[in-house]
PDB file of C-alpha atoms in Angstrom:
ATOM      1  CA  MET A   1      96.948 145.026  92.723  1.00  0.00           C
ATOM      2  CA  LEU A   2      98.914 148.192  93.523  1.00  0.00           C
ATOM      3  CA  LYS A   3      99.831 146.737  96.907  1.00  0.00           C
ATOM      4  CA  GLU A   4     101.232 143.584  95.269  1.00  0.00           C
ATOM      5  CA  ARG A   5     103.174 145.663  92.743  1.00  0.00           C
ATOM      6  CA  TYR A   6     104.640 147.706  95.560  1.00  0.00           C
ATOM      7  CA  GLU A   7     105.661 144.510  97.374  1.00  0.00           C
ATOM      8  CA  ALA A   8     107.205 143.149  94.155  1.00  0.00           C
ATOM      9  CA  THR A   9     109.309 146.317  93.818  1.00  0.00           C
ATOM     10  CA  ARG A  10     110.381 146.070  97.455  1.00  0.00           C
ATOM     11  CA  ARG A  11     111.447 142.455  96.986  1.00  0.00           C
ATOM     12  CA  GLU A  12     113.327 143.376  93.817  1.00  0.00           C
ATOM     13  CA  VAL A  13     115.314 145.999  95.743  1.00  0.00           C
ATOM     14  CA  ILE A  14     116.181 143.404  98.416  1.00  0.00           C
ATOM     15  CA  LYS A  15     117.375 140.976  95.737  1.00  0.00           C
ATOM     16  CA  ASN A  16     119.502 143.653  94.059  1.00  0.00           C
ATOM     17  CA  ILE A  17     121.113 144.593  97.387  1.00  0.00           C
ATOM     18  CA  GLU A  18     121.992 140.957  98.063  1.00  0.00           C
ATOM     19  CA  PHE A  19     123.412 140.575  94.548  1.00  0.00           C
ATOM     20  CA  VAL A  20     125.703 143.590  94.966  1.00  0.00           C
ATOM     21  CA  TYR A  21     126.739 142.505  98.455  1.00  0.00           C
ATOM     22  CA  TYR A  22     127.824 139.064  97.238  1.00  0.00           C
ATOM     23  CA  ASP A  23     129.682 140.641  94.301  1.00  0.00           C
ATOM     24  CA  ILE A  24     131.556 142.863  96.761  1.00  0.00           C
ATOM     25  CA  PHE A  25     132.267 139.818  98.931  1.00  0.00           C
ATOM     26  CA  TRP A  26     133.842 138.036  95.954  1.00  0.00           C
ATOM     27  CA  VAL A  27     135.945 141.082  95.051  1.00  0.00           C
ATOM     28  CA  ASP A  28     137.148 141.344  98.663  1.00  0.00           C
ATOM     29  CA  LYS A  29     138.128 137.674  98.588  1.00  0.00           C
ATOM     30  CA  ALA A  30     139.780 138.077  95.181  1.00  0.00           C
ATOM     31  CA  ILE A  31     141.828 141.033  96.462  1.00  0.00           C
ATOM     32  CA  LYS A  32     142.917 139.081  99.532  1.00  0.00           C
ATOM     33  CA  ILE A  33     143.843 135.959  97.549  1.00  0.00           C
ATOM     34  CA  THR A  34     145.656 137.968  94.874  1.00  0.00           C
ATOM     35  CA  GLU A  35     147.664 139.814  97.545  1.00  0.00           C
ATOM     36  CA  GLU A  36     148.626 136.463  99.081  1.00  0.00           C
ATOM     37  CA  GLU A  37     149.653 135.180  95.656  1.00  0.00           C
ATOM     38  CA  LYS A  38     151.644 138.376  95.116  1.00  0.00           C
ATOM     39  CA  THR A  39     153.549 137.717  98.354  1.00  0.00           C
ATOM     40  CA  ILE A  40     154.273 134.162  97.193  1.00  0.00           C
ATOM     41  CA  ILE A  41     155.523 135.369  93.805  1.00  0.00           C
ATOM     42  CA  GLU A  42     157.741 137.966  95.474  1.00  0.00           C
ATOM     43  CA  SER A  43     159.335 135.321  97.681  1.00  0.00           C
ATOM     44  CA  LEU A  44     159.865 132.951  94.773  1.00  0.00           C
ATOM     45  CA  GLU A  45     161.270 135.756  92.646  1.00  0.00           C
ATOM     46  CA  LYS A  46     163.923 136.132  95.316  1.00  0.00           C
ATOM     47  CA  VAL A  47     164.590 132.393  95.129  1.00  0.00           C
ATOM     48  CA  ALA A  48     164.916 132.631  91.331  1.00  0.00           C
ATOM     49  CA  GLN A  49     167.216 135.652  91.703  1.00  0.00           C
ATOM     50  CA  ARG A  50     169.501 133.769  94.119  1.00  0.00           C
ATOM     51  CA  LYS A  51     169.597 130.717  91.861  1.00  0.00           C
ATOM     52  CA  TYR A  52     170.390 132.927  88.866  1.00  0.00           C
ATOM     53  CA  GLU A  53     173.203 134.614  90.774  1.00  0.00           C
ATOM     54  CA  SER A  54     174.522 131.145  91.579  1.00  0.00           C
ATOM     55  CA  ASN A  55     174.277 130.169  87.884  1.00  0.00           C
ATOM     56  CA  LEU A  56     171.740 127.466  88.717  1.00  0.00           C
ATOM     57  CA  THR A  57     168.905 128.892  86.584  1.00  0.00           C
ATOM     58  CA  PRO A  58     168.742 131.218  83.578  1.00  0.00           C
ATOM     59  CA  GLN A  59     167.826 134.888  83.935  1.00  0.00           C
ATOM     60  CA  GLN A  60     164.625 134.065  82.069  1.00  0.00           C
ATOM     61  CA  ASP A  61     163.178 132.554  85.267  1.00  0.00           C
ATOM     62  CA  VAL A  62     163.657 135.838  87.101  1.00  0.00           C
ATOM     63  CA  ILE A  63     162.054 137.799  84.259  1.00  0.00           C
ATOM     64  CA  LYS A  64     159.067 135.432  84.148  1.00  0.00           C
ATOM     65  CA  ALA A  65     158.574 135.840  87.882  1.00  0.00           C
ATOM     66  CA  GLN A  66     158.653 139.620  87.487  1.00  0.00           C
ATOM     67  CA  VAL A  67     156.148 139.468  84.618  1.00  0.00           C
ATOM     68  CA  GLU A  68     153.839 137.312  86.719  1.00  0.00           C
ATOM     69  CA  LEU A  69     154.192 139.787  89.573  1.00  0.00           C
ATOM     70  CA  SER A  70     153.255 142.672  87.272  1.00  0.00           C
ATOM     71  CA  LYS A  71     150.177 140.777  86.112  1.00  0.00           C
ATOM     72  CA  LEU A  72     149.049 140.331  89.705  1.00  0.00           C
ATOM     73  CA  ILE A  73     149.591 144.036  90.438  1.00  0.00           C
ATOM     74  CA  ASP A  74     147.513 144.905  87.365  1.00  0.00           C
ATOM     75  CA  LYS A  75     144.805 142.481  88.541  1.00  0.00           C
ATOM     76  CA  LEU A  76     144.758 144.186  91.954  1.00  0.00           C
ATOM     77  CA  PHE A  77     144.259 147.597  90.324  1.00  0.00           C
ATOM     78  CA  LEU A  78     141.272 146.278  88.384  1.00  0.00           C
ATOM     79  CA  LEU A  79     139.773 144.531  91.421  1.00  0.00           C
ATOM     80  CA  ARG A  80     140.026 147.651  93.588  1.00  0.00           C
ATOM     81  CA  GLN A  81     138.448 149.747  90.851  1.00  0.00           C
ATOM     82  CA  ASN A  82     135.664 147.186  90.547  1.00  0.00           C
ATOM     83  CA  ARG A  83     135.041 147.372  94.276  1.00  0.00           C
ATOM     84  CA  LYS A  84     134.682 151.150  94.110  1.00  0.00           C
ATOM     85  CA  SER A  85     132.090 150.754  91.347  1.00  0.00           C
ATOM     86  CA  LEU A  86     130.165 148.153  93.345  1.00  0.00           C
ATOM     87  CA  ALA A  87     130.289 150.349  96.466  1.00  0.00           C
ATOM     88  CA  ALA A  88     128.829 153.233  94.433  1.00  0.00           C
ATOM     89  CA  LYS A  89     126.087 150.920  93.197  1.00  0.00           C
ATOM     90  CA  MET A  90     125.306 149.836  96.762  1.00  0.00           C
ATOM     91  CA  ASN A  91     125.135 153.458  97.914  1.00  0.00           C
ATOM     92  CA  SER A  92     122.700 154.143  95.085  1.00  0.00           C
ATOM     93  CA  LEU A  93     120.475 151.206  96.069  1.00  0.00           C
ATOM     94  CA  LEU A  94     120.500 152.256  99.730  1.00  0.00           C
ATOM     95  CA  ASN A  95     120.048 155.958  98.921  1.00  0.00           C
ATOM     96  CA  ARG A  96     123.271 156.839 100.723  1.00  0.00           C
ATOM     97  CA  PRO A  97     125.369 159.922  99.933  1.00  0.00           C
ATOM     98  CA  LYS A  98     127.842 159.279  97.122  1.00  0.00           C
ATOM     99  CA  GLY A  99     131.315 158.471  98.323  1.00  0.00           C
ATOM    100  CA  THR A 100     130.079 156.746 101.491  1.00  0.00           C
ATOM    101  CA  GLU A 101     132.675 154.168 102.493  1.00  0.00           C
ATOM    102  CA  LEU A 102     131.630 150.529 102.526  1.00  0.00           C
ATOM    103  CA  SER A 103     133.512 148.451 105.060  1.00  0.00           C
ATOM    104  CA  ALA A 104     134.890 145.011 104.279  1.00  0.00           C
ATOM    105  CA  THR A 105     132.294 142.288 103.919  1.00  0.00           C
ATOM    106  CA  THR A 106     131.979 139.598 106.563  1.00  0.00           C
ATOM    107  CA  GLU A 107     132.600 135.927 105.882  1.00  0.00           C
ATOM    108  CA  VAL A 108     129.840 134.240 103.881  1.00  0.00           C
ATOM    109  CA  GLU A 109     129.085 130.618 104.603  1.00  0.00           C
ATOM    110  CA  PRO A 110     126.977 128.732 102.047  1.00  0.00           C
ATOM    111  CA  ALA A 111     123.373 128.787 103.257  1.00  0.00           C
ATOM    112  CA  GLU A 112     121.667 125.492 103.974  1.00  0.00           C
ATOM    113  CA  PHE A 113     119.167 124.520 101.293  1.00  0.00           C
ATOM    114  CA  LYS A 114     116.666 121.732 101.970  1.00  0.00           C
ATOM    115  CA  TYR A 115     113.664 122.626  99.816  1.00  0.00           C
ATOM    116  CA  GLY A 116     112.135 120.197  97.358  1.00  0.00           C
ATOM    117  CA  LEU A 117     111.052 121.281  93.904  1.00  0.00           C
ATOM    118  CA  GLU A 118     107.318 120.750  94.536  1.00  0.00           C
ATOM    119  CA  ASP A 119     107.512 122.736  97.780  1.00  0.00           C
ATOM    120  CA  LEU A 120     109.071 125.646  95.903  1.00  0.00           C
ATOM    121  CA  HIS A 121     106.348 125.575  93.239  1.00  0.00           C
ATOM    122  CA  GLU A 122     103.671 125.735  95.954  1.00  0.00           C
ATOM    123  CA  ILE A 123     105.390 128.605  97.781  1.00  0.00           C
ATOM    124  CA  ALA A 124     105.750 130.579  94.546  1.00  0.00           C
ATOM    125  CA  ALA A 125     102.088 130.028  93.596  1.00  0.00           C
ATOM    126  CA  GLU A 126     100.958 131.301  97.000  1.00  0.00           C
ATOM    127  CA  SER A 127     103.291 134.272  97.445  1.00  0.00           C
ATOM    128  CA  ARG A 128     104.727 135.567  94.131  1.00  0.00           C
ATOM    129  CA  GLN A 129     103.498 139.160  93.920  1.00  0.00           C
ATOM    130  CA  GLU A 130     103.095 139.260  90.136  1.00  0.00           C
ATOM    131  CA  LEU A 131     100.910 136.135  90.276  1.00  0.00           C
ATOM    132  CA  LEU A 132      98.740 137.575  93.032  1.00  0.00           C
ATOM    133  CA  ALA A 133      98.336 140.836  91.107  1.00  0.00           C
ATOM    134  CA  ALA A 134      97.407 138.904  87.940  1.00  0.00           C
ATOM    135  CA  SER A 135      94.840 136.895  89.900  1.00  0.00           C
ATOM    136  CA  LEU A 136      93.285 140.105  91.215  1.00  0.00           C
ATOM    137  CA  ASP A 137      93.239 141.452  87.671  1.00  0.00           C
ATOM    138  CA  ILE A 138      91.118 138.445  86.673  1.00  0.00           C
ATOM    139  CA  GLU A 139      88.684 139.229  89.510  1.00  0.00           C
ATOM    140  CA  ARG A 140      88.453 142.836  88.358  1.00  0.00           C
ATOM    141  CA  ALA A 141      87.764 141.742  84.778  1.00  0.00           C
ATOM    142  CA  LYS A 142      84.977 139.430  86.001  1.00  0.00           C
ATOM    143  CA  TYR A 143      83.297 142.303  87.840  1.00  0.00           C
ATOM    144  CA  GLU A 144      83.602 144.562  84.803  1.00  0.00           C
ATOM    145  CA  LYS A 145      81.983 141.887  82.641  1.00  0.00           C
ATOM    146  CA  SER A 146      79.087 141.516  85.115  1.00  0.00           C
ATOM    147  CA  LEU A 147      78.579 145.275  85.215  1.00  0.00           C
ATOM    148  CA  ALA A 148      78.535 145.437  81.411  1.00  0.00           C
ATOM    149  CA  ARG A 149      75.749 142.846  81.298  1.00  0.00           C
ATOM    150  CA  LEU A 150      73.665 144.877  83.746  1.00  0.00           C
ATOM    151  CA  ASP A 151      73.495 147.651  81.150  1.00  0.00           C
ATOM    152  CA  TYR A 152      70.925 145.530  79.264  1.00  0.00           C
ATOM    153  CA  LEU A 153      68.455 146.084  82.119  1.00  0.00           C
ATOM    154  CA  PRO A 154      66.373 149.260  82.412  1.00  0.00           C
ATOM    155  CA  ASP A 155      67.360 151.820  85.033  1.00  0.00           C
ATOM    156  CA  PHE A 156      64.700 152.847  87.534  1.00  0.00           C
ATOM    157  CA  THR A 157      64.813 156.184  89.316  1.00  0.00           C
ATOM    158  CA  PHE A 158      62.634 156.913  92.330  1.00  0.00           C
ATOM    159  CA  GLY A 159      62.584 160.320  93.953  1.00  0.00           C
ATOM    160  CA  VAL A 160      60.744 162.762  96.196  1.00  0.00           C
ATOM    161  CA  ASP A 161      60.717 166.571  95.891  1.00  0.00           C
ATOM    162  CA  TYR A 162      59.908 168.988  98.702  1.00  0.00           C
ATOM    163  CA  ILE A 163      58.727 172.492  97.793  1.00  0.00           C
ATOM    164  CA  GLU A 164      58.528 175.410 100.181  1.00  0.00           C
ATOM    165  CA  ILE A 165      55.366 177.448  99.333  1.00  0.00           C
ATOM    166  CA  GLY A 166      55.745 180.341 101.698  1.00  0.00           C
ATOM    167  CA  SER A 167      52.930 182.510 103.112  1.00  0.00           C
ATOM    168  CA  GLY A 168      49.476 181.941 101.602  1.00  0.00           C
ATOM    169  CA  GLN A 169      47.419 184.667  99.936  1.00  0.00           C
ATOM    170  CA  THR A 170      44.031 182.889  99.720  1.00  0.00           C
ATOM    171  CA  THR A 171      41.384 181.729 102.123  1.00  0.00           C
ATOM    172  CA  GLN A 172      41.931 178.051 101.347  1.00  0.00           C
ATOM    173  CA  PRO A 173      42.551 175.929 104.471  1.00  0.00           C
ATOM    174  CA  ASN A 174      45.810 174.462 103.060  1.00  0.00           C
ATOM    175  CA  ASP A 175      47.031 177.742 101.701  1.00  0.00           C
ATOM    176  CA  GLY A 176      50.742 178.228 102.522  1.00  0.00           C
ATOM    177  CA  ASP A 177      51.434 174.549 103.250  1.00  0.00           C
ATOM    178  CA  ASP A 178      54.671 173.161 101.742  1.00  0.00           C
ATOM    179  CA  ALA A 179      54.249 170.641  98.945  1.00  0.00           C
ATOM    180  CA  TRP A 180      55.569 167.092  98.486  1.00  0.00           C
ATOM    181  CA  MET A 181      55.869 165.466  95.095  1.00  0.00           C
ATOM    182  CA  GLY A 182      56.936 161.898  94.176  1.00  0.00           C
ATOM    183  CA  LYS A 183      58.441 160.847  90.842  1.00  0.00           C
ATOM    184  CA  VAL A 184      59.282 157.664  88.999  1.00  0.00           C
ATOM    185  CA  ALA A 185      61.527 157.455  85.902  1.00  0.00           C
ATOM    186  CA  ILE A 186      62.431 154.487  83.703  1.00  0.00           C
ATOM    187  CA  ASN A 187      65.459 154.550  81.353  1.00  0.00           C
ATOM    188  CA  VAL A 188      65.019 151.759  78.782  1.00  0.00           C
ATOM    189  CA  PRO A 189      68.184 150.712  76.859  1.00  0.00           C
ATOM    190  CA  ILE A 190      67.657 150.594  73.117  1.00  0.00           C
ATOM    191  CA  TRP A 191      71.213 150.834  71.713  1.00  0.00           C
ATOM    192  CA  PHE A 192      71.920 147.110  71.869  1.00  0.00           C
ATOM    193  CA  GLY A 193      74.728 147.269  69.313  1.00  0.00           C
ATOM    194  CA  LYS A 194      76.727 149.489  71.627  1.00  0.00           C
ATOM    195  CA  LEU A 195      75.896 147.286  74.622  1.00  0.00           C
ATOM    196  CA  ASN A 196      76.892 144.108  72.742  1.00  0.00           C
ATOM    197  CA  ALA A 197      80.223 145.697  71.849  1.00  0.00           C
ATOM    198  CA  GLN A 198      80.820 146.621  75.503  1.00  0.00           C
ATOM    199  CA  VAL A 199      80.116 143.065  76.675  1.00  0.00           C
ATOM    200  CA  LYS A 200      82.420 141.608  73.997  1.00  0.00           C
ATOM    201  CA  GLU A 201      85.141 144.033  75.043  1.00  0.00           C
ATOM    202  CA  LYS A 202      84.851 142.963  78.703  1.00  0.00           C
ATOM    203  CA  LYS A 203      84.872 139.278  77.706  1.00  0.00           C
ATOM    204  CA  ALA A 204      88.055 139.848  75.713  1.00  0.00           C
ATOM    205  CA  ARG A 205      89.520 141.755  78.671  1.00  0.00           C
ATOM    206  CA  LEU A 206      88.775 138.788  80.937  1.00  0.00           C
ATOM    207  CA  GLU A 207      90.373 136.330  78.528  1.00  0.00           C
ATOM    208  CA  SER A 208      93.403 138.578  78.244  1.00  0.00           C
ATOM    209  CA  SER A 209      93.732 138.669  82.047  1.00  0.00           C
ATOM    210  CA  LYS A 210      93.551 134.867  82.207  1.00  0.00           C
ATOM    211  CA  LYS A 211      96.219 134.499  79.507  1.00  0.00           C
ATOM    212  CA  ASN A 212      98.423 136.999  81.300  1.00  0.00           C
ATOM    213  CA  TYR A 213      98.105 134.951  84.489  1.00  0.00           C
ATOM    214  CA  GLU A 214      99.046 131.773  82.613  1.00  0.00           C
ATOM    215  CA  ASN A 215     102.095 133.473  81.077  1.00  0.00           C
ATOM    216  CA  ILE A 216     103.301 134.700  84.469  1.00  0.00           C
ATOM    217  CA  GLU A 217     102.636 131.284  86.005  1.00  0.00           C
ATOM    218  CA  ASN A 218     104.683 129.558  83.290  1.00  0.00           C
ATOM    219  CA  SER A 219     107.506 132.067  83.736  1.00  0.00           C
ATOM    220  CA  VAL A 220     107.516 131.578  87.515  1.00  0.00           C
ATOM    221  CA  ASP A 221     107.515 127.785  87.147  1.00  0.00           C
ATOM    222  CA  TYR A 222     110.506 128.012  84.802  1.00  0.00           C
ATOM    223  CA  GLU A 223     112.387 130.346  87.153  1.00  0.00           C
ATOM    224  CA  VAL A 224     111.750 128.036  90.121  1.00  0.00           C
ATOM    225  CA  GLU A 225     113.035 124.956  88.294  1.00  0.00           C
ATOM    226  CA  ASP A 226     115.987 126.775  86.703  1.00  0.00           C
ATOM    227  CA  LEU A 227     117.151 128.200  90.037  1.00  0.00           C
ATOM    228  CA  TYR A 228     116.528 124.938  91.883  1.00  0.00           C
ATOM    229  CA  PHE A 229     118.835 123.022  89.540  1.00  0.00           C
ATOM    230  CA  LYS A 230     121.423 125.819  89.620  1.00  0.00           C
ATOM    231  CA  ILE A 231     121.433 125.826  93.428  1.00  0.00           C
ATOM    232  CA  THR A 232     121.815 122.045  93.696  1.00  0.00           C
ATOM    233  CA  THR A 233     124.601 122.132  91.085  1.00  0.00           C
ATOM    234  CA  TYR A 234     126.470 124.982  92.803  1.00  0.00           C
ATOM    235  CA  LYS A 235     126.109 123.132  96.096  1.00  0.00           C
ATOM    236  CA  ASP A 236     127.881 120.104  94.607  1.00  0.00           C
ATOM    237  CA  ILE A 237     130.547 122.312  93.012  1.00  0.00           C
ATOM    238  CA  ILE A 238     131.276 124.028  96.340  1.00  0.00           C
ATOM    239  CA  SER A 239     131.642 120.652  98.018  1.00  0.00           C
ATOM    240  CA  LEU A 240     133.996 119.465  95.256  1.00  0.00           C
ATOM    241  CA  TYR A 241     136.200 122.547  95.552  1.00  0.00           C
ATOM    242  CA  LYS A 242     136.275 122.413  99.349  1.00  0.00           C
ATOM    243  CA  THR A 243     137.002 118.714  99.759  1.00  0.00           C
ATOM    244  CA  ALA A 244     139.092 117.966  96.678  1.00  0.00           C
ATOM    245  CA  LEU A 245     140.176 120.678  94.243  1.00  0.00           C
ATOM    246  CA  VAL A 246     141.473 123.328  96.657  1.00  0.00           C
ATOM    247  CA  PRO A 247     143.434 120.875  98.867  1.00  0.00           C
ATOM    248  CA  GLN A 248     144.838 119.112  95.795  1.00  0.00           C
ATOM    249  CA  THR A 249     146.009 122.310  94.093  1.00  0.00           C
ATOM    250  CA  GLU A 250     147.563 123.523  97.352  1.00  0.00           C
ATOM    251  CA  GLN A 251     149.477 120.252  97.647  1.00  0.00           C
ATOM    252  CA  ALA A 252     150.524 120.417  93.991  1.00  0.00           C
ATOM    253  CA  PHE A 253     151.722 124.001  94.395  1.00  0.00           C
ATOM    254  CA  GLU A 254     153.670 123.227  97.556  1.00  0.00           C
ATOM    255  CA  ALA A 255     155.305 120.229  95.861  1.00  0.00           C
ATOM    256  CA  ALA A 256     156.213 122.381  92.833  1.00  0.00           C
ATOM    257  CA  ARG A 257     157.619 125.118  95.068  1.00  0.00           C
ATOM    258  CA  ILE A 258     159.826 122.720  96.986  1.00  0.00           C
ATOM    259  CA  GLY A 259     160.809 120.988  93.747  1.00  0.00           C
ATOM    260  CA  TYR A 260     161.864 124.274  92.164  1.00  0.00           C
ATOM    261  CA  GLU A 261     163.881 125.324  95.197  1.00  0.00           C
ATOM    262  CA  THR A 262     165.687 121.979  95.168  1.00  0.00           C
ATOM    263  CA  GLY A 263     166.162 121.991  91.399  1.00  0.00           C
ATOM    264  CA  LYS A 264     163.882 119.021  90.675  1.00  0.00           C
ATOM    265  CA  VAL A 265     161.113 121.053  88.961  1.00  0.00           C
ATOM    266  CA  ASP A 266     161.586 123.713  86.288  1.00  0.00           C
ATOM    267  CA  PHE A 267     160.225 127.219  86.605  1.00  0.00           C
ATOM    268  CA  LEU A 268     157.338 126.784  84.139  1.00  0.00           C
ATOM    269  CA  ASN A 269     155.897 123.855  86.082  1.00  0.00           C
ATOM    270  CA  TRP A 270     156.085 125.854  89.278  1.00  0.00           C
ATOM    271  CA  LEU A 271     154.466 128.853  87.577  1.00  0.00           C
ATOM    272  CA  ASP A 272     151.658 126.678  86.196  1.00  0.00           C
ATOM    273  CA  ALA A 273     151.045 125.258  89.666  1.00  0.00           C
ATOM    274  CA  GLU A 274     150.829 128.794  91.086  1.00  0.00           C
ATOM    275  CA  ARG A 275     148.358 129.895  88.397  1.00  0.00           C
ATOM    276  CA  VAL A 276     146.165 126.839  88.929  1.00  0.00           C
ATOM    277  CA  LEU A 277     146.136 127.473  92.681  1.00  0.00           C
ATOM    278  CA  LEU A 278     145.118 131.119  92.167  1.00  0.00           C
ATOM    279  CA  GLN A 279     142.370 130.207  89.696  1.00  0.00           C
ATOM    280  CA  THR A 280     141.066 127.387  91.909  1.00  0.00           C
ATOM    281  CA  ARG A 281     140.858 129.545  95.030  1.00  0.00           C
ATOM    282  CA  LEU A 282     139.064 132.298  93.120  1.00  0.00           C
ATOM    283  CA  ALA A 283     136.708 129.783  91.493  1.00  0.00           C
ATOM    284  CA  TYR A 284     135.834 128.332  94.911  1.00  0.00           C
ATOM    285  CA  TYR A 285     134.588 131.685  96.209  1.00  0.00           C
ATOM    286  CA  LYS A 286     132.925 132.441  92.871  1.00  0.00           C
ATOM    287  CA  ALA A 287     130.926 129.228  93.277  1.00  0.00           C
ATOM    288  CA  ILE A 288     129.868 130.334  96.779  1.00  0.00           C
ATOM    289  CA  VAL A 289     128.772 133.718  95.406  1.00  0.00           C
ATOM    290  CA  ASP A 290     126.832 132.130  92.528  1.00  0.00           C
ATOM    291  CA  TYR A 291     125.163 129.784  95.024  1.00  0.00           C
ATOM    292  CA  GLN A 292     124.159 132.614  97.364  1.00  0.00           C
ATOM    293  CA  LYS A 293     122.955 134.833  94.502  1.00  0.00           C
ATOM    294  CA  SER A 294     120.816 131.981  93.159  1.00  0.00           C
ATOM    295  CA  ILE A 295     119.206 131.565  96.581  1.00  0.00           C
ATOM    296  CA  ALA A 296     118.595 135.336  96.757  1.00  0.00           C
ATOM    297  CA  TYR A 297     116.981 135.204  93.312  1.00  0.00           C
ATOM    298  CA  LEU A 298     114.891 132.202  94.347  1.00  0.00           C
ATOM    299  CA  GLU A 299     113.672 134.121  97.417  1.00  0.00           C
ATOM    300  CA  ARG A 300     112.471 136.827  95.029  1.00  0.00           C
ATOM    301  CA  VAL A 301     110.778 134.278  92.770  1.00  0.00           C
TER     302      VAL A 301
END
């Protein structure tokens, strides 16, 4: 049981490390995307400034661009602070000295997932450490119950004593010979009330162990199904973002940018297109992170 608990703790540490890593990955992506958006806003602020100087647009467009730029700078401050916090958390999990630098995360591709729900239930039943420990606890309770019942039987003690006599002082032929002595003892139980209480206690302990196993089994089954449906949903969401939403918002933004530069689209429409693009790109990588974290959690389960 202690071995299984140790393994459960080890697996929990692995899961926590993966969780923090994927959080750092998302923050790195968010910083990169926000910096790219900041560059776009800066270029379009210049466009708005030129158009204002040419009396083609009101000064309000320039101010709105500057406000949007300030918001992105503020967002970058928060993201970088968040990364420092996550790096400190990772150092804590890995028992590294505080302040140890954490390099940029590598690209994360969505892992392939081909498991069926029944397969996952079988794997969890065979390998989940808490279930194995609970099963061993049932075995221990069964042995304790059997031992308690044996207390109804009498205890027999057989023994042999050896006595050194030493030098003899008489004329007897066996004088001075060492002595051997056998003994038999029987301990008959008579306090049956106490014994009955012990047996009832062990029976209750066994039932408690069985109920505990059932509770853990139900919890594991729920976790397997919950994570399975989350993973399949995130998988579909990632596909939707990759094949439709991201390309569409990029096209919409590019059309709005060109339209604003040519005077066919007003500034608010362009700004909305830029915000939607930023949110969509961030949401795409957030979906990847949620997908990977769900798989990491399922590995633990």
